Amino acid sequence: MAAEKMLTDLDKPGAEEHLVGAPSDDVAGWLGEEVDVFDLAAEMLKEEGVHTIFGLTAGGCWNIEGHCLKAGIERVHVRTEETATFAADAYGRMTNRPGIAVSGPATGICYATAGVAQAMAAQSPMVYIAGESGALDDDKFQLQGLVRAERMCESIAK
C-alpha cells in the first residue's frame, strides 16, 4: 500500500506552517494536557493589569471576549473593528498601559489595520487580538475568507 501524503498549496498565505519542526521533549510533555487557551489568555491579560478590551462582538472573537468577561475584564462594544483599534490606541496613549483590541477574522482584520497602523506610527502601547480559523489545518471553510492577521499586520506591528 502506498503511503498517503497530504498536499499543501504552498502559494497560500500561512502554508509555511507545515515547516515547523517537532517540539522539544520538555514541551512535548505538556502538549497532551487539556487546557483552554482562552482561559490562559484571559488570565495573562488580567495578570498584566488589563481592565478593559475594545471590540465588535462577533463569532470570530466570542471565545476571547467571553473568557475576558469571566476573568473580570470589561468589554467596550464598538460599532466597527476600526473603532476598536482606534479606541485601544487612545486608551494606550492616555493610560500608558496597553490598550487591547479584539476583532473577528477576514474583513474584521482588514478594517482593524487602520488603527493598528496609527498606534504603530504614534508608538502607543496597543495589543490587537484577531480571531482566526485554522482552515489550512482542518480543511473546513474558513470564516469570511482566508486572511491571516500575522500576514496582514506584519509591516505595521511588532
Short mmCIF file of N, CA, C and O in Angstrom, two decimals, residues 1-74:
data_model
loop_
_atom_site.label_atom_id
_atom_site.label_comp_id
_atom_site.label_asym_id
_atom_site.label_seq_id
_atom_site.Cartn_x
_atom_site.Cartn_y
_atom_site.Cartn_z
N MET A 1 0.85 -1.17 0.00
CA MET A 1 0.00 0.00 0.00
C MET A 1 0.90 1.24 0.00
O MET A 1 1.84 1.34 0.77
N ALA A 2 0.60 2.17 -0.85
CA ALA A 2 1.39 3.39 -0.95
C ALA A 2 1.09 4.29 0.25
O ALA A 2 -0.02 4.32 0.75
N ALA A 3 2.11 4.97 0.69
CA ALA A 3 1.94 5.89 1.82
C ALA A 3 1.10 7.08 1.39
O ALA A 3 1.28 7.63 0.30
N GLU A 4 0.15 7.44 2.23
CA GLU A 4 -0.68 8.60 1.93
C GLU A 4 0.10 9.87 2.24
O GLU A 4 0.82 9.94 3.23
N LYS A 5 -0.05 10.86 1.39
CA LYS A 5 0.64 12.13 1.59
C LYS A 5 -0.37 13.27 1.52
O LYS A 5 -1.31 13.22 0.74
N MET A 6 -0.15 14.26 2.35
CA MET A 6 -1.01 15.43 2.33
C MET A 6 -0.39 16.46 1.39
O MET A 6 0.80 16.75 1.49
N LEU A 7 -1.19 16.97 0.49
CA LEU A 7 -0.72 18.01 -0.42
C LEU A 7 -1.09 19.37 0.15
O LEU A 7 -2.20 19.58 0.60
N THR A 8 -0.15 20.29 0.14
CA THR A 8 -0.39 21.63 0.64
C THR A 8 -0.08 22.62 -0.47
O THR A 8 0.96 22.53 -1.11
N ASP A 9 -1.00 23.53 -0.71
CA ASP A 9 -0.78 24.57 -1.71
C ASP A 9 0.15 25.59 -1.08
O ASP A 9 -0.26 26.39 -0.24
N LEU A 10 1.42 25.58 -1.47
CA LEU A 10 2.42 26.43 -0.85
C LEU A 10 2.30 27.90 -1.25
O LEU A 10 3.02 28.74 -0.73
N ASP A 11 1.41 28.20 -2.18
CA ASP A 11 1.22 29.59 -2.58
C ASP A 11 0.25 30.32 -1.66
O ASP A 11 0.17 31.54 -1.68
N LYS A 12 -0.50 29.58 -0.84
CA LYS A 12 -1.47 30.21 0.06
C LYS A 12 -0.74 30.83 1.25
O LYS A 12 0.23 30.26 1.75
N PRO A 13 -1.20 31.99 1.72
CA PRO A 13 -0.61 32.58 2.93
C PRO A 13 -0.78 31.63 4.10
O PRO A 13 -1.84 31.05 4.28
N GLY A 14 0.25 31.46 4.87
CA GLY A 14 0.18 30.58 6.04
C GLY A 14 0.59 29.15 5.73
O GLY A 14 0.69 28.33 6.62
N ALA A 15 0.85 28.84 4.46
CA ALA A 15 1.20 27.47 4.10
C ALA A 15 2.53 27.05 4.67
O ALA A 15 2.81 25.86 4.81
N GLU A 16 3.36 28.01 5.04
CA GLU A 16 4.68 27.68 5.59
C GLU A 16 4.57 27.06 6.98
O GLU A 16 5.56 26.56 7.51
N GLU A 17 3.36 27.02 7.56
CA GLU A 17 3.19 26.44 8.89
C GLU A 17 3.58 24.97 8.95
O GLU A 17 3.96 24.47 9.99
N HIS A 18 3.51 24.28 7.82
CA HIS A 18 3.86 22.86 7.82
C HIS A 18 5.36 22.63 7.99
O HIS A 18 5.81 21.52 8.23
N LEU A 19 6.16 23.68 7.90
CA LEU A 19 7.61 23.55 8.02
C LEU A 19 8.10 23.56 9.47
O LEU A 19 9.26 23.33 9.73
N VAL A 20 7.19 23.81 10.42
CA VAL A 20 7.57 23.86 11.83
C VAL A 20 7.93 22.45 12.29
O VAL A 20 7.19 21.50 12.06
N GLY A 21 9.07 22.33 12.94
CA GLY A 21 9.55 21.02 13.39
C GLY A 21 8.83 20.51 14.62
O GLY A 21 7.98 21.18 15.21
N ALA A 22 9.18 19.31 15.03
CA ALA A 22 8.60 18.68 16.21
C ALA A 22 9.04 19.42 17.46
O ALA A 22 10.14 19.96 17.52
N PRO A 23 8.19 19.46 18.50
CA PRO A 23 8.56 20.17 19.73
C PRO A 23 9.64 19.43 20.50
O PRO A 23 9.82 18.22 20.35
N SER A 24 10.36 20.17 21.34
CA SER A 24 11.38 19.55 22.18
C SER A 24 10.71 18.65 23.22
O SER A 24 9.51 18.74 23.45
N ASP A 25 11.49 17.79 23.86
CA ASP A 25 10.94 16.83 24.82
C ASP A 25 10.24 17.52 26.00
O ASP A 25 9.21 17.06 26.47
N ASP A 26 10.81 18.63 26.49
CA ASP A 26 10.19 19.30 27.63
C ASP A 26 8.84 19.92 27.25
O ASP A 26 7.91 19.95 28.05
N VAL A 27 8.71 20.38 26.01
CA VAL A 27 7.44 20.93 25.54
C VAL A 27 6.46 19.80 25.25
O VAL A 27 5.28 19.89 25.57
N ALA A 28 6.95 18.72 24.66
CA ALA A 28 6.08 17.60 24.30
C ALA A 28 5.38 17.01 25.52
O ALA A 28 4.27 16.49 25.41
N GLY A 29 5.98 17.12 26.71
CA GLY A 29 5.39 16.58 27.93
C GLY A 29 4.06 17.21 28.28
O GLY A 29 3.13 16.53 28.70
N TRP A 30 3.94 18.51 28.13
CA TRP A 30 2.69 19.17 28.49
C TRP A 30 1.74 19.37 27.31
O TRP A 30 0.65 19.88 27.48
N LEU A 31 2.14 18.96 26.12
CA LEU A 31 1.25 19.10 24.97
C LEU A 31 0.00 18.23 25.08
O LEU A 31 -1.03 18.56 24.52
N GLY A 32 0.09 17.14 25.81
CA GLY A 32 -1.06 16.25 25.97
C GLY A 32 -2.07 16.74 27.01
O GLY A 32 -3.17 16.22 27.09
N GLU A 33 -1.68 17.72 27.81
CA GLU A 33 -2.59 18.24 28.83
C GLU A 33 -3.73 19.02 28.19
O GLU A 33 -3.54 19.72 27.21
N GLU A 34 -4.90 18.89 28.77
CA GLU A 34 -6.06 19.60 28.25
C GLU A 34 -6.20 20.93 28.97
O GLU A 34 -6.42 20.98 30.18
N VAL A 35 -6.04 22.01 28.23
CA VAL A 35 -6.18 23.36 28.78
C VAL A 35 -7.01 24.18 27.80
O VAL A 35 -7.07 23.89 26.61
N ASP A 36 -7.62 25.21 28.31
CA ASP A 36 -8.37 26.13 27.47
C ASP A 36 -7.47 27.34 27.23
O ASP A 36 -7.19 28.11 28.16
N VAL A 37 -7.02 27.52 26.01
CA VAL A 37 -6.09 28.61 25.71
C VAL A 37 -6.73 29.97 25.94
O VAL A 37 -6.04 30.94 26.25
N PHE A 38 -8.05 30.04 25.82
CA PHE A 38 -8.71 31.32 26.06
C PHE A 38 -8.70 31.67 27.55
O PHE A 38 -8.59 32.83 27.91
N ASP A 39 -8.80 30.66 28.41
CA ASP A 39 -8.64 30.90 29.84
C ASP A 39 -7.23 31.40 30.13
O ASP A 39 -7.04 32.34 30.90
N LEU A 40 -6.24 30.78 29.51
CA LEU A 40 -4.85 31.19 29.71
C LEU A 40 -4.63 32.62 29.22
O LEU A 40 -3.97 33.42 29.89
N ALA A 41 -5.19 32.96 28.07
CA ALA A 41 -5.04 34.31 27.53
C ALA A 41 -5.69 35.35 28.45
O ALA A 41 -5.10 36.39 28.73
N ALA A 42 -6.90 35.06 28.91
CA ALA A 42 -7.59 35.98 29.80
C ALA A 42 -6.84 36.15 31.12
O ALA A 42 -6.70 37.26 31.64
N GLU A 43 -6.32 35.05 31.66
CA GLU A 43 -5.53 35.11 32.89
C GLU A 43 -4.28 35.96 32.69
O GLU A 43 -3.90 36.76 33.55
N MET A 44 -3.63 35.78 31.54
CA MET A 44 -2.43 36.54 31.24
C MET A 44 -2.74 38.03 31.16
O MET A 44 -2.02 38.87 31.72
N LEU A 45 -3.83 38.39 30.48
CA LEU A 45 -4.23 39.79 30.38
C LEU A 45 -4.53 40.37 31.76
O LEU A 45 -4.11 41.49 32.09
N LYS A 46 -5.24 39.61 32.57
CA LYS A 46 -5.59 40.06 33.93
C LYS A 46 -4.32 40.27 34.76
O LYS A 46 -4.19 41.28 35.46
N GLU A 47 -3.37 39.34 34.67
CA GLU A 47 -2.11 39.46 35.41
C GLU A 47 -1.30 40.67 34.97
O GLU A 47 -0.55 41.24 35.76
N GLU A 48 -1.45 41.06 33.71
CA GLU A 48 -0.74 42.23 33.19
C GLU A 48 -1.45 43.54 33.53
O GLU A 48 -1.02 44.60 33.12
N GLY A 49 -2.56 43.46 34.24
CA GLY A 49 -3.26 44.66 34.68
C GLY A 49 -4.26 45.20 33.69
O GLY A 49 -4.69 46.35 33.80
N VAL A 50 -4.68 44.39 32.73
CA VAL A 50 -5.67 44.84 31.74
C VAL A 50 -7.04 44.88 32.41
O VAL A 50 -7.47 43.92 33.04
N HIS A 51 -7.71 46.02 32.27
CA HIS A 51 -9.05 46.20 32.85
C HIS A 51 -10.13 46.27 31.79
O HIS A 51 -11.29 46.03 32.08
N THR A 52 -9.75 46.64 30.56
CA THR A 52 -10.73 46.92 29.50
C THR A 52 -10.22 46.40 28.17
O THR A 52 -9.04 46.53 27.85
N ILE A 53 -11.13 45.80 27.37
CA ILE A 53 -10.84 45.46 25.99
C ILE A 53 -11.88 46.14 25.11
O ILE A 53 -12.98 46.44 25.56
N PHE A 54 -11.51 46.41 23.87
CA PHE A 54 -12.40 47.07 22.91
C PHE A 54 -12.64 46.12 21.76
O PHE A 54 -11.68 45.53 21.24
N GLY A 55 -13.88 45.97 21.34
CA GLY A 55 -14.14 45.08 20.22
C GLY A 55 -15.58 45.09 19.76
O GLY A 55 -16.48 45.57 20.45
N LEU A 56 -15.75 44.58 18.58
CA LEU A 56 -17.06 44.37 17.99
C LEU A 56 -17.39 42.91 18.19
O LEU A 56 -16.70 42.04 17.65
N THR A 57 -18.39 42.62 18.98
CA THR A 57 -18.73 41.23 19.28
C THR A 57 -19.13 40.51 18.00
O THR A 57 -20.01 40.94 17.28
N ALA A 58 -18.42 39.44 17.72
CA ALA A 58 -18.67 38.64 16.51
C ALA A 58 -18.22 37.21 16.78
O ALA A 58 -17.50 36.94 17.73
N GLY A 59 -18.65 36.30 15.92
CA GLY A 59 -18.35 34.89 16.10
C GLY A 59 -16.87 34.58 16.21
O GLY A 59 -16.47 33.68 16.92
N GLY A 60 -16.04 35.32 15.50
CA GLY A 60 -14.61 35.03 15.50
C GLY A 60 -13.89 35.41 16.77
O GLY A 60 -12.77 34.98 17.00
N CYS A 61 -14.51 36.22 17.62
CA CYS A 61 -13.82 36.62 18.86
C CYS A 61 -14.67 36.40 20.11
O CYS A 61 -14.31 36.86 21.19
N TRP A 62 -15.77 35.66 20.00
CA TRP A 62 -16.58 35.37 21.18
C TRP A 62 -15.78 34.68 22.27
O TRP A 62 -15.94 34.97 23.45
N ASN A 63 -14.94 33.76 21.88
CA ASN A 63 -14.19 33.00 22.89
C ASN A 63 -13.32 33.90 23.75
O ASN A 63 -13.38 33.82 24.98
N ILE A 64 -12.50 34.74 23.12
CA ILE A 64 -11.61 35.58 23.93
C ILE A 64 -12.42 36.60 24.72
O ILE A 64 -12.13 36.85 25.89
N GLU A 65 -13.46 37.16 24.13
CA GLU A 65 -14.29 38.13 24.85
C GLU A 65 -14.97 37.48 26.05
O GLU A 65 -14.98 38.05 27.15
N GLY A 66 -15.57 36.33 25.85
CA GLY A 66 -16.26 35.64 26.94
C GLY A 66 -15.34 35.29 28.09
O GLY A 66 -15.70 35.48 29.26
N HIS A 67 -14.16 34.82 27.78
CA HIS A 67 -13.22 34.46 28.84
C HIS A 67 -12.68 35.70 29.54
O HIS A 67 -12.42 35.66 30.75
N CYS A 68 -12.51 36.80 28.81
CA CYS A 68 -12.09 38.05 29.45
C CYS A 68 -13.18 38.55 30.39
O CYS A 68 -12.88 38.97 31.52
N LEU A 69 -14.44 38.50 29.95
CA LEU A 69 -15.54 38.92 30.82
C LEU A 69 -15.59 38.06 32.08
O LEU A 69 -15.80 38.56 33.19
N LYS A 70 -15.39 36.75 31.90
CA LYS A 70 -15.40 35.83 33.04
C LYS A 70 -14.26 36.15 34.01
O LYS A 70 -14.41 35.98 35.22
N ALA A 71 -13.14 36.64 33.47
CA ALA A 71 -11.99 36.98 34.31
C ALA A 71 -12.12 38.37 34.94
O ALA A 71 -11.24 38.81 35.67
N GLY A 72 -13.23 39.08 34.64
CA GLY A 72 -13.44 40.39 35.23
C GLY A 72 -12.90 41.55 34.41
O GLY A 72 -12.79 42.67 34.90
N ILE A 73 -12.57 41.31 33.16
CA ILE A 73 -12.09 42.37 32.27
C ILE A 73 -13.30 42.92 31.52
O ILE A 73 -14.04 42.19 30.88
N GLU A 74 -13.48 44.23 31.60
CA GLU A 74 -14.63 44.89 30.98
C GLU A 74 -14.45 44.96 29.47
O GLU A 74 -13.36 45.18 28.97
#
